[in-house]
mmCIF file of N, CA and C in Angstrom:
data_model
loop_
_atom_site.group_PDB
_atom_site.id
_atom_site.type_symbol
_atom_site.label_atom_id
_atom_site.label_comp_id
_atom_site.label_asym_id
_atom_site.label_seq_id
_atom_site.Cartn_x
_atom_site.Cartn_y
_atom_site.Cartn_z
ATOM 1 N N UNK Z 1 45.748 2.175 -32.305
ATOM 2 C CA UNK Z 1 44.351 1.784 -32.435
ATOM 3 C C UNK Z 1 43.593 2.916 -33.100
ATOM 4 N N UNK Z 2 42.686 2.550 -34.001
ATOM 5 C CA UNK Z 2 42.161 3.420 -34.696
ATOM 6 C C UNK Z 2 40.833 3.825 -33.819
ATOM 7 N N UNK Z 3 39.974 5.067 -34.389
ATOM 8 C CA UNK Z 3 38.602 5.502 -33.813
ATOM 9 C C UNK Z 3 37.587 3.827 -33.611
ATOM 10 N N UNK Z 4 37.818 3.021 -34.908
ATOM 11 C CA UNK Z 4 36.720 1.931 -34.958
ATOM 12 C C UNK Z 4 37.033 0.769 -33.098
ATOM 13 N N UNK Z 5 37.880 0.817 -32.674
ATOM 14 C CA UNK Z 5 38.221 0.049 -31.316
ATOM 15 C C UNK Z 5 38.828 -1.010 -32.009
ATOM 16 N N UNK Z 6 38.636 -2.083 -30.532
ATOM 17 C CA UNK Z 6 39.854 -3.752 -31.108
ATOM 18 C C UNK Z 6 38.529 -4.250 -31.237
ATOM 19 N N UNK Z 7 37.360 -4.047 -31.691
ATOM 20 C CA UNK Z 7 35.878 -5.283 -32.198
ATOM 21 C C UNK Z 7 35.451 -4.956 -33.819
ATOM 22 N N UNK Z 8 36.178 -3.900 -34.238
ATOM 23 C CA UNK Z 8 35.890 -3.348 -35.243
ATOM 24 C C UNK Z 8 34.331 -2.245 -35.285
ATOM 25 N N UNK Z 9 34.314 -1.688 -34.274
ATOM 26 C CA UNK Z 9 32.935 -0.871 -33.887
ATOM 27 C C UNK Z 9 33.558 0.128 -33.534
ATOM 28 N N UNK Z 10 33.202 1.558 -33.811
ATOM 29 C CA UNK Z 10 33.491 2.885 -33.825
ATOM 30 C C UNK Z 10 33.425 3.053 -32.059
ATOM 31 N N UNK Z 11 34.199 3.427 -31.338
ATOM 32 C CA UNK Z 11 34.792 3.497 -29.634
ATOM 33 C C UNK Z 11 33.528 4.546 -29.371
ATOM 34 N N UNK Z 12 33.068 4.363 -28.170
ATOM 35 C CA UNK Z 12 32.349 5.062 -27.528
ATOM 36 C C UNK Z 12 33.111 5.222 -26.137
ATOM 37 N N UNK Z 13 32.936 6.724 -26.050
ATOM 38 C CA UNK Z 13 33.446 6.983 -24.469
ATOM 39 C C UNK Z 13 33.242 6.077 -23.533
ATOM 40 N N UNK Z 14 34.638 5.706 -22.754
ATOM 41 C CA UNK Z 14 34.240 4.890 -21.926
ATOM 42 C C UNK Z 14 34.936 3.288 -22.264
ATOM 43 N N UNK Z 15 34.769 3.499 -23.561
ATOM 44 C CA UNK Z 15 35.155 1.481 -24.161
ATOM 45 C C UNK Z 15 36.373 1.711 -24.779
ATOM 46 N N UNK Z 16 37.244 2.281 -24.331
ATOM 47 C CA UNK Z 16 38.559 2.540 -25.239
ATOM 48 C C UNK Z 16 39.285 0.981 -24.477
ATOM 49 N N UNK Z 17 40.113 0.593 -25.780
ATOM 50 C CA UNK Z 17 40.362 -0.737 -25.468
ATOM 51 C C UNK Z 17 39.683 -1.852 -24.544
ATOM 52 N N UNK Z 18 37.986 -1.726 -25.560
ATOM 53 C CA UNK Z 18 37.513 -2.643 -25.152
ATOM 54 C C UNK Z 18 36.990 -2.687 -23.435
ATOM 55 N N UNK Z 19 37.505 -1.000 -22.769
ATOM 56 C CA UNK Z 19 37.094 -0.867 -21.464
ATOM 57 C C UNK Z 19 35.704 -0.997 -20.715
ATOM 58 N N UNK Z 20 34.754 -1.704 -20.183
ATOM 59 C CA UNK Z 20 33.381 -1.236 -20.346
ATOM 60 C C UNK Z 20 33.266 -0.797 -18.359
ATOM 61 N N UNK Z 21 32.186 0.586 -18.434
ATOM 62 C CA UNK Z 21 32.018 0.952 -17.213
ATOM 63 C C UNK Z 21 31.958 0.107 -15.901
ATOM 64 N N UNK Z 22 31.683 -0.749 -16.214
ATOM 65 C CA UNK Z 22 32.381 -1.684 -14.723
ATOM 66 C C UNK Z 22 33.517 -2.129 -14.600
ATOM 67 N N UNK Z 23 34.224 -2.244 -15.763
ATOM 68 C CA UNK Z 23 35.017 -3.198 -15.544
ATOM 69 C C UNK Z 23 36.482 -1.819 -14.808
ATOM 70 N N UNK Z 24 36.008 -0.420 -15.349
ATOM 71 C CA UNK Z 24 37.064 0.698 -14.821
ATOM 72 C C UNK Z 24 36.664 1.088 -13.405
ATOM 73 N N UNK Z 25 35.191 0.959 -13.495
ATOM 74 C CA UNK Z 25 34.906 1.136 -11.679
ATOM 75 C C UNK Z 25 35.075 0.067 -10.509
ATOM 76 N N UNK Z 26 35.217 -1.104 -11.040
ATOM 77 C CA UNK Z 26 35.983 -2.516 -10.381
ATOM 78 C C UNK Z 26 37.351 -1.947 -9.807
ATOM 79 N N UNK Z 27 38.329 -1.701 -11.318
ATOM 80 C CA UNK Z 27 39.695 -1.100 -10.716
ATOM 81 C C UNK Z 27 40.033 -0.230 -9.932
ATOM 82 N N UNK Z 28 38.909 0.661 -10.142
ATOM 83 C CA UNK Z 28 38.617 2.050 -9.418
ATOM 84 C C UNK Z 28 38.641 1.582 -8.080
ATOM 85 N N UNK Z 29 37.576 0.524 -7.736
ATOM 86 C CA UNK Z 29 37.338 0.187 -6.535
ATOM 87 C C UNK Z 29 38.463 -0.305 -5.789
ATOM 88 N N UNK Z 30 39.551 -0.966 -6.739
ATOM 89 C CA UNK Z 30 40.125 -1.973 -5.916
ATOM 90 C C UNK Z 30 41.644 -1.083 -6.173
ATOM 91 N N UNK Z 31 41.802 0.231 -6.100
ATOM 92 C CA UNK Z 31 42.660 0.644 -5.998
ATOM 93 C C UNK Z 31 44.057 0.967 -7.818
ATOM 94 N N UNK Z 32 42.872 -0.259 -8.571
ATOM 95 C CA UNK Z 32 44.047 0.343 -9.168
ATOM 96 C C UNK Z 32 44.127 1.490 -10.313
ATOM 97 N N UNK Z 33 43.152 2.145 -10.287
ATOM 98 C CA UNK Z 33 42.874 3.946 -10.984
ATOM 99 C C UNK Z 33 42.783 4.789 -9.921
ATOM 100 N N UNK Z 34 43.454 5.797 -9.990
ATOM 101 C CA UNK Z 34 43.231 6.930 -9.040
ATOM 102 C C UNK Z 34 41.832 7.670 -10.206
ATOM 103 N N UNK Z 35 40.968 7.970 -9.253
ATOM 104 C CA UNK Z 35 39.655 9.214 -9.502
ATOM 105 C C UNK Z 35 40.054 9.616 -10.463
ATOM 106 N N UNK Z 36 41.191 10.680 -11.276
ATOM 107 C CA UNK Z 36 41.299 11.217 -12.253
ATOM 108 C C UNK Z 36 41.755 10.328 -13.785
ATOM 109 N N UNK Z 37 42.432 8.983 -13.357
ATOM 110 C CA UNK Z 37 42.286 8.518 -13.883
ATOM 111 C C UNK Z 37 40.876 7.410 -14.613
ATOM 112 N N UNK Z 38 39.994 7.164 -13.924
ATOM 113 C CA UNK Z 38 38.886 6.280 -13.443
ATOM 114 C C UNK Z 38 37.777 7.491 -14.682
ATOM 115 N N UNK Z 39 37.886 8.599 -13.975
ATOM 116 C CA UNK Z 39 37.365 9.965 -14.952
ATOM 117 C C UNK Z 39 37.752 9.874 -16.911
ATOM 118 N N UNK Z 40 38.996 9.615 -16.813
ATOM 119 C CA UNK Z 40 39.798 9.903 -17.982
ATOM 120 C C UNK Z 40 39.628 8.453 -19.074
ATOM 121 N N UNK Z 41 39.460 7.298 -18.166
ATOM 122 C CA UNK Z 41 38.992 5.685 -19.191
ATOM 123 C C UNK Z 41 37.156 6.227 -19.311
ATOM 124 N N UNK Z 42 36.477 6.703 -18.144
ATOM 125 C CA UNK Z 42 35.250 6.909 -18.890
ATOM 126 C C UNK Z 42 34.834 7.398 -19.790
ATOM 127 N N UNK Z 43 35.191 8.233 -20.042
ATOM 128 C CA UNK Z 43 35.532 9.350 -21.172
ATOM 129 C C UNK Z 43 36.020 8.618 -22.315
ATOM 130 N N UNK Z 44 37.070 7.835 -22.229
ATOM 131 C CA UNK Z 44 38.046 7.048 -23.369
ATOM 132 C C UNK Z 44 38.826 7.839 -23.764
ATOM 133 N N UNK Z 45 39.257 8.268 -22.544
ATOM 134 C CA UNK Z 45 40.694 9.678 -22.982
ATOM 135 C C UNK Z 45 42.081 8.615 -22.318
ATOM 136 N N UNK Z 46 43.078 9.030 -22.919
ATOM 137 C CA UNK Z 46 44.298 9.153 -22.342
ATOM 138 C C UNK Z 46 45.120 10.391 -22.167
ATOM 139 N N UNK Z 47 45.112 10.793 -21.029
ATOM 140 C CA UNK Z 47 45.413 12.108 -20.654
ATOM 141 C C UNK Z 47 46.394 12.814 -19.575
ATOM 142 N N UNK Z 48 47.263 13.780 -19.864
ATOM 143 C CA UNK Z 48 48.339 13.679 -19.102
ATOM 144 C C UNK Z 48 47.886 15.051 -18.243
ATOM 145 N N UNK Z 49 48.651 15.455 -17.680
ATOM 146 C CA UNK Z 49 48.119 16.692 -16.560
ATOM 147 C C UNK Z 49 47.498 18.096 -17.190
ATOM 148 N N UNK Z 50 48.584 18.105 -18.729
ATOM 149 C CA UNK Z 50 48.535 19.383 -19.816
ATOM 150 C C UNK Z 50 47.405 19.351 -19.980
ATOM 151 N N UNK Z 51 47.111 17.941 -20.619
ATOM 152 C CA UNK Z 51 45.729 17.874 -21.610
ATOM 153 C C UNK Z 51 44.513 18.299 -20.710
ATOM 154 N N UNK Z 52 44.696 17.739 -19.917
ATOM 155 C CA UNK Z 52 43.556 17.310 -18.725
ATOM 156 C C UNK Z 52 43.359 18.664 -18.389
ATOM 157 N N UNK Z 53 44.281 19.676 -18.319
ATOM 158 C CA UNK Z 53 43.879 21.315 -17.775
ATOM 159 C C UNK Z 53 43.331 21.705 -18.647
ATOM 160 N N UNK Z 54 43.868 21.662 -20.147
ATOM 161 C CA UNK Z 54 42.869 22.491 -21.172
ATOM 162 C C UNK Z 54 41.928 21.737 -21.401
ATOM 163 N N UNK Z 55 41.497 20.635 -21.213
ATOM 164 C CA UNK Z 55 40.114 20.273 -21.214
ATOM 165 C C UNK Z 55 39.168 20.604 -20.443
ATOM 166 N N UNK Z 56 39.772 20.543 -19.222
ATOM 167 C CA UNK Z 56 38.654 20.717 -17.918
ATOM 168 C C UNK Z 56 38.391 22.308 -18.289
ATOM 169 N N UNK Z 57 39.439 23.160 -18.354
ATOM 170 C CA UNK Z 57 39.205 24.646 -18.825
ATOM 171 C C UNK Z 57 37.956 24.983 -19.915
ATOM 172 N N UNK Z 58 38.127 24.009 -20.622
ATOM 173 C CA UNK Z 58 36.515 23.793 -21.777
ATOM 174 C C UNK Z 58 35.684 23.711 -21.738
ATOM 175 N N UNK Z 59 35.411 22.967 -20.372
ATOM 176 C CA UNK Z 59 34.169 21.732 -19.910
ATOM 177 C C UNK Z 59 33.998 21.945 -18.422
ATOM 178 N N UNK Z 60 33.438 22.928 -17.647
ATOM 179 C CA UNK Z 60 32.990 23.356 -16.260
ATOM 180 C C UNK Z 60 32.897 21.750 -15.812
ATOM 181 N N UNK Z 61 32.044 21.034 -16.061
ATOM 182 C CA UNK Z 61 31.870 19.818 -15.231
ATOM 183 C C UNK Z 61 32.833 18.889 -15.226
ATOM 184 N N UNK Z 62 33.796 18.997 -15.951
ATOM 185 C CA UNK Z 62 35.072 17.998 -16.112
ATOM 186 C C UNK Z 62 36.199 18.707 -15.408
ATOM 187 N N UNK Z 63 36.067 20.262 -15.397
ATOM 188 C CA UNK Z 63 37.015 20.911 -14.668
ATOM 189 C C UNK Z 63 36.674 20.346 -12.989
ATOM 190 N N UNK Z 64 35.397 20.499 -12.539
ATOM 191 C CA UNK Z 64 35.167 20.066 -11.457
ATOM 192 C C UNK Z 64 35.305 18.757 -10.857
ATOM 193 N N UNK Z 65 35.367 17.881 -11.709
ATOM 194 C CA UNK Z 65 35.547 16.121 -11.182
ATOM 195 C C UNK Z 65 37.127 15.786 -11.095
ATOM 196 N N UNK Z 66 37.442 16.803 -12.010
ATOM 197 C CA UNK Z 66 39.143 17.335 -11.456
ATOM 198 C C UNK Z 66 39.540 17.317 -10.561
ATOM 199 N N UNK Z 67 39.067 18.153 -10.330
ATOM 200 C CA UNK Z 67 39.014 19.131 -9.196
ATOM 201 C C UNK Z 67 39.134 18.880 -7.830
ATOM 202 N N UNK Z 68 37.907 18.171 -8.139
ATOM 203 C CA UNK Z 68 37.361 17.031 -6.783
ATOM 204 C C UNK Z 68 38.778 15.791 -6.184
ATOM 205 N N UNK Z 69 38.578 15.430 -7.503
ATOM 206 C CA UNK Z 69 40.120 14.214 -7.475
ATOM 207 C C UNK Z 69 41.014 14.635 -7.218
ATOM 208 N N UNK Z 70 41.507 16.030 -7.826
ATOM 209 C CA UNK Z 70 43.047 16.345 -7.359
ATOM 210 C C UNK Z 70 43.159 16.808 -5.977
ATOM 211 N N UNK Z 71 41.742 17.033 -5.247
ATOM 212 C CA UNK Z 71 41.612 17.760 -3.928
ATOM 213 C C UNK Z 71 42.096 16.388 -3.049
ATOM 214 N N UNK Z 72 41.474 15.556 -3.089
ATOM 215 C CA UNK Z 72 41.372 14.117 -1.941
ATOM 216 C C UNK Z 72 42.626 13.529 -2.364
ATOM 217 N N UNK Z 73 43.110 13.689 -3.695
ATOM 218 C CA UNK Z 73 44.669 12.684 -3.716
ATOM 219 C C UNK Z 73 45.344 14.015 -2.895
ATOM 220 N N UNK Z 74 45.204 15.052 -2.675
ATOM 221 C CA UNK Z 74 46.282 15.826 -2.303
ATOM 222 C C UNK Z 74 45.897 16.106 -0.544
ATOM 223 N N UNK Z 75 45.129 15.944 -0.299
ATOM 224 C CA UNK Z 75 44.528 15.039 1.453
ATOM 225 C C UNK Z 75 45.099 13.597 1.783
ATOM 226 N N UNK Z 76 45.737 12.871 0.746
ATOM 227 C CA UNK Z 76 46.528 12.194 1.455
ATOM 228 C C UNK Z 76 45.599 10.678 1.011
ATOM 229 N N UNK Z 77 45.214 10.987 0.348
ATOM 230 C CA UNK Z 77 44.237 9.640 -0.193
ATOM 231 C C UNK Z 77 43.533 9.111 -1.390
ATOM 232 N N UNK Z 78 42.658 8.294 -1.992
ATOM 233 C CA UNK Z 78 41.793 8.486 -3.172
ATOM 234 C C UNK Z 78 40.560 8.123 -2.938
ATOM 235 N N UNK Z 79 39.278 8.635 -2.930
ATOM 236 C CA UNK Z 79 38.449 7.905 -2.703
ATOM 237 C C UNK Z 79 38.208 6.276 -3.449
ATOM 238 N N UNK Z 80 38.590 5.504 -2.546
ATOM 239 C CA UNK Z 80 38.602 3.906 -2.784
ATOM 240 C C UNK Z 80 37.991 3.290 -1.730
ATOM 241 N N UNK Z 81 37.132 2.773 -2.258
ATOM 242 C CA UNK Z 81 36.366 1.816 -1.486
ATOM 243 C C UNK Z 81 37.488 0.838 -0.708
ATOM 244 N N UNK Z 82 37.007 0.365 0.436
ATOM 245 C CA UNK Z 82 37.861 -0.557 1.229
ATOM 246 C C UNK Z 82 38.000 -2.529 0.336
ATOM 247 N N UNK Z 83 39.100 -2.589 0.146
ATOM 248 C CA UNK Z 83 39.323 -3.880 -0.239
ATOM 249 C C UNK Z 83 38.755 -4.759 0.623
ATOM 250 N N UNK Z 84 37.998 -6.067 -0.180
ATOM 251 C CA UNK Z 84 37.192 -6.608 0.057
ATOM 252 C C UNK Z 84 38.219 -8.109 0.688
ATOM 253 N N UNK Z 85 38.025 -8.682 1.796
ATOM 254 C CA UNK Z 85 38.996 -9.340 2.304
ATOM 255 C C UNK Z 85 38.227 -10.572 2.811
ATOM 256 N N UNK Z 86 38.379 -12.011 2.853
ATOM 257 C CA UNK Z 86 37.616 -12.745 2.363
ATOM 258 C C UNK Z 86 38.434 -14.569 2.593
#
């Protein structure tokens, strides 16, 4: 996929394949992005642990939402809202 996206409109953080901010904080919610990932579609990154260090190393506030995420997955959890049961 090129910079322009799949609508033919130049990608803005966040809309990579057509992603739009709810529709990654939905998944987020319902378990299926972990935090660092959920971080990494807002952005419109695809990013592996490497990348993700020398970026956050760049960017104080991205190092920290890191940070944050890698702390609570490594407590044994992700912050996820409770599935909605119905």
């Amino acid at each position: 996929m090129d910079e322009r996206g799949t609508e033919g409109q130049r990608s803005e953080p966040g809309h990579q394949a057509g992603l739009t901010f709810e529709v990654i904080l939905t998944r987020w919610m319902r378990g299926i992005y972990l935090l660092q990932d959920a971080v990494d579609r807002l952005l419109g990154l695809e990013l592996d642990d490497a990348e993700r260090t020398v970026l956050a190393n760049k960017h104080p506030w991205l190092y920290g939402a890191y940070s944050y995420a890698r702390t609570v997955q490594i407590r044994g959890g992700d912050l996820k809202f409770p599935k909605h049961r119905g």
